[in-house]
Amino acid sequence: ALGKHRLYGREAGEERRMVARMVAHPGYDPTTKDNDIMLLQLLAPAAISDRVRPIPVASCLPRPGTSCLTSGWGATTSPEGRAWPGGGICG
């Protein structure tokens, strides 16, 4: 679903698209969840709106210690209960 702000339930402006292809990060580790990211190629293009927009891609890596914004539906703590490193800090 595109344009979602809440994990559960339907939302106004939400788009649903079928996935044509999934590309996992080559360094993904299912045990530690390191590199837990995947590219999805949609079967049909998304309709760009105020809720659905392309994500700007950085032209270079940020320096360690740079403030960063992350998003997703994943865990914010490790299996041991510790917050993931950085809390919004890159590197």
Coordinates of N, CA and C in Angstrom, one line a residue:
A1 N 0.8 -1.2 0.0 CA 0.0 0.0 0.0 C 0.9 1.2 0.0
L2 N 0.6 2.2 -0.8 CA 1.3 3.5 -0.9 C 0.5 4.5 -0.2
G3 N 1.1 5.5 0.4 CA 0.4 6.6 1.1 C -0.2 6.3 2.4
K4 N 0.3 5.2 3.0 CA -0.2 4.8 4.4 C 0.6 5.5 5.4
H5 N -0.2 5.9 6.5 CA 0.5 6.5 7.7 C 0.2 5.6 8.9
R6 N -0.7 4.7 8.8 CA -1.0 3.8 9.9 C -0.9 2.4 9.3
L7 N -0.3 1.5 10.1 CA -0.1 0.1 9.6 C -1.4 -0.6 9.4
Y8 N -2.4 -0.4 10.2 CA -3.7 -1.2 10.1 C -4.8 -0.3 9.6
G9 N -5.7 -0.9 8.8 CA -6.9 -0.2 8.3 C -6.6 0.6 7.0
R10 N -7.7 0.8 6.3 CA -7.6 1.6 5.1 C -7.7 3.1 5.4
E11 N -7.0 3.9 4.5 CA -7.0 5.3 4.7 C -7.3 6.0 3.4
A12 N -7.9 7.2 3.6 CA -8.2 8.0 2.4 C -6.9 8.4 1.7
G13 N -6.9 8.3 0.4 CA -5.7 8.6 -0.4 C -4.7 7.4 -0.5
E14 N -5.0 6.3 0.1 CA -4.1 5.2 0.1 C -4.2 4.5 -1.3
E15 N -3.1 4.0 -1.8 CA -3.1 3.3 -3.1 C -2.6 1.9 -2.9
R16 N -3.2 0.9 -3.5 CA -2.7 -0.5 -3.4 C -2.2 -0.9 -4.8
R17 N -1.0 -1.4 -4.9 CA -0.5 -1.9 -6.2 C 0.1 -3.3 -6.0
M18 N 0.0 -4.1 -7.0 CA 0.6 -5.4 -7.0 C 2.1 -5.3 -7.3
V19 N 2.9 -6.2 -6.8 CA 4.3 -6.1 -7.0 C 4.7 -7.1 -8.1
A20 N 5.5 -6.6 -9.0 CA 6.0 -7.4 -10.2 C 7.3 -8.1 -9.8
R21 N 8.1 -7.5 -9.0 CA 9.4 -8.0 -8.7 C 9.9 -7.5 -7.4
M22 N 10.6 -8.4 -6.6 CA 11.2 -8.0 -5.3 C 12.7 -8.2 -5.4
V23 N 13.5 -7.2 -4.9 CA 14.9 -7.3 -4.9 C 15.4 -7.1 -3.5
A24 N 15.9 -8.2 -2.8 CA 16.4 -8.0 -1.5 C 17.8 -7.5 -1.5
H25 N 18.2 -6.8 -0.4 CA 19.6 -6.3 -0.3 C 20.5 -7.6 -0.3
P26 N 21.6 -7.6 -1.0 CA 22.5 -8.7 -1.1 C 23.1 -9.1 0.2
G27 N 23.2 -8.1 1.1 CA 23.8 -8.4 2.4 C 22.8 -8.7 3.5
Y28 N 21.5 -8.9 3.2 CA 20.5 -9.2 4.2 C 20.8 -10.4 5.0
D29 N 20.7 -10.3 6.3 CA 20.9 -11.4 7.2 C 19.6 -11.6 8.0
P30 N 18.8 -12.7 7.7 CA 17.6 -12.9 8.4 C 17.7 -13.2 9.9
T31 N 18.8 -13.6 10.4 CA 19.0 -13.8 11.8 C 19.1 -12.5 12.5
T32 N 20.0 -11.6 12.0 CA 20.2 -10.3 12.7 C 19.4 -9.2 12.2
K33 N 18.8 -9.4 11.0 CA 18.0 -8.4 10.3 C 18.9 -7.3 9.8
D34 N 20.2 -7.4 9.7 CA 21.1 -6.5 9.1 C 20.7 -6.3 7.7
N35 N 20.7 -5.1 7.2 CA 20.4 -4.7 5.8 C 19.0 -5.2 5.4
D36 N 18.1 -5.0 6.3 CA 16.7 -5.4 6.1 C 15.9 -4.3 5.3
I37 N 16.2 -4.4 4.0 CA 15.6 -3.4 3.1 C 15.3 -4.2 1.7
M38 N 14.3 -3.8 1.0 CA 14.0 -4.4 -0.2 C 13.4 -3.4 -1.2
L39 N 13.8 -3.6 -2.5 CA 13.2 -2.8 -3.6 C 12.0 -3.5 -4.1
L40 N 10.9 -2.8 -4.4 CA 9.8 -3.4 -5.0 C 9.5 -2.8 -6.3
Q41 N 9.4 -3.5 -7.4 CA 9.0 -3.0 -8.7 C 7.5 -3.2 -8.8
L42 N 6.8 -2.2 -9.0 CA 5.3 -2.3 -9.0 C 4.8 -2.7 -10.4
L43 N 3.7 -3.4 -10.4 CA 3.2 -3.9 -11.7 C 2.6 -2.7 -12.5
A44 N 2.0 -1.7 -11.7 CA 1.4 -0.6 -12.4 C 2.0 0.7 -11.7
P45 N 2.2 1.8 -12.4 CA 2.8 3.0 -11.8 C 1.9 3.5 -10.7
A46 N 2.5 4.2 -9.7 CA 1.8 4.9 -8.7 C 1.2 6.2 -9.2
A47 N 0.1 6.6 -8.6 CA -0.5 7.9 -9.0 C 0.1 8.9 -8.0
I48 N 0.9 9.8 -8.4 CA 1.6 10.8 -7.6 C 0.5 11.7 -7.0
S49 N 0.5 12.0 -5.7 CA -0.5 12.8 -5.0 C 0.2 13.5 -3.8
D50 N -0.6 14.2 -3.0 CA 0.0 14.8 -1.8 C 0.4 13.7 -0.8
R51 N -0.1 12.5 -0.9 CA 0.2 11.4 0.0 C 1.2 10.4 -0.6
V52 N 1.4 10.4 -1.9 CA 2.3 9.5 -2.6 C 3.3 10.3 -3.5
R53 N 4.5 10.2 -3.1 CA 5.6 11.0 -3.8 C 6.8 10.1 -3.9
P54 N 7.6 10.4 -5.0 CA 8.9 9.7 -5.0 C 9.8 10.1 -3.9
I55 N 10.6 9.1 -3.4 CA 11.6 9.4 -2.4 C 12.9 10.0 -3.0
P56 N 13.3 11.1 -2.6 CA 14.6 11.7 -3.1 C 15.8 10.7 -2.7
V57 N 16.6 10.4 -3.7 CA 17.8 9.6 -3.5 C 19.0 10.4 -3.3
A58 N 19.8 10.2 -2.2 CA 21.0 10.9 -2.0 C 22.0 10.7 -3.1
S59 N 22.8 11.7 -3.4 CA 23.8 11.5 -4.4 C 25.1 11.0 -3.8
C60 N 25.2 11.1 -2.4 CA 26.4 10.6 -1.7 C 26.0 10.1 -0.3
L61 N 26.8 9.4 0.3 CA 26.5 8.9 1.7 C 26.7 10.0 2.7
P62 N 25.9 10.1 3.7 CA 26.1 11.1 4.7 C 27.3 10.7 5.6
R63 N 27.9 11.8 6.2 CA 29.1 11.5 7.1 C 28.5 10.9 8.4
P64 N 29.3 10.0 9.0 CA 28.9 9.5 10.3 C 28.5 10.7 11.3
G65 N 27.5 10.5 12.0 CA 27.0 11.5 13.0 C 26.0 12.5 12.4
T66 N 25.8 12.4 11.1 CA 24.8 13.3 10.5 C 23.4 12.9 10.9
S67 N 22.5 13.9 11.2 CA 21.1 13.6 11.5 C 20.4 13.0 10.3
C68 N 19.7 12.0 10.5 CA 19.0 11.3 9.4 C 17.5 11.0 9.7
L69 N 16.7 10.9 8.8 CA 15.3 10.5 9.0 C 15.1 9.1 8.4
T70 N 14.5 8.2 9.2 CA 14.2 6.9 8.7 C 12.7 6.7 8.9
S71 N 12.2 5.8 8.1 CA 10.8 5.5 8.2 C 10.5 4.0 7.8
G72 N 9.4 3.5 8.3 CA 9.1 2.1 8.0 C 8.2 1.5 9.1
W73 N 7.9 0.3 9.0 CA 7.1 -0.4 10.0 C 7.9 -1.3 10.9
G74 N 9.2 -1.3 10.8 CA 10.0 -2.2 11.5 C 10.2 -1.9 13.0
A75 N 11.0 -2.8 13.7 CA 11.3 -2.7 15.1 C 12.2 -1.5 15.3
T76 N 12.1 -0.9 16.5 CA 12.9 0.2 16.9 C 13.9 -0.2 18.0
T77 N 13.8 -1.4 18.4 CA 14.7 -1.9 19.5 C 15.3 -3.3 19.0
S78 N 16.4 -3.7 19.5 CA 17.0 -4.9 19.2 C 16.3 -6.0 20.0
P79 N 16.5 -7.3 19.6 CA 15.9 -8.4 20.4 C 16.3 -8.4 21.9
E80 N 17.4 -7.7 22.2 CA 17.8 -7.6 23.6 C 17.2 -6.4 24.3
G81 N 16.3 -5.7 23.6 CA 15.6 -4.5 24.2 C 16.4 -3.2 24.1
R82 N 17.5 -3.2 23.4 CA 18.3 -2.0 23.3 C 17.8 -1.2 22.0
A83 N 17.8 0.1 22.1 CA 17.4 0.9 21.0 C 18.5 0.7 19.9
W84 N 18.0 0.7 18.6 CA 19.0 0.6 17.5 C 19.9 1.8 17.6
P85 N 21.1 1.6 17.1 CA 22.1 2.6 17.2 C 21.7 3.9 16.5
G86 N 22.0 5.0 17.1 CA 21.9 6.3 16.4 C 20.6 7.0 16.7
G87 N 19.5 6.3 16.8 CA 18.2 7.1 17.0 C 18.0 8.2 16.1
G88 N 18.2 7.9 14.8 CA 18.1 9.0 13.8 C 19.5 9.6 13.4
I89 N 20.6 9.0 13.9 CA 21.9 9.4 13.5 C 22.5 8.4 12.5
C90 N 23.0 8.9 11.4 CA 23.6 8.0 10.4 C 25.0 7.6 10.8
G91 N 25.4 6.4 10.3 CA 26.7 5.9 10.5 C 27.0 5.3 11.8

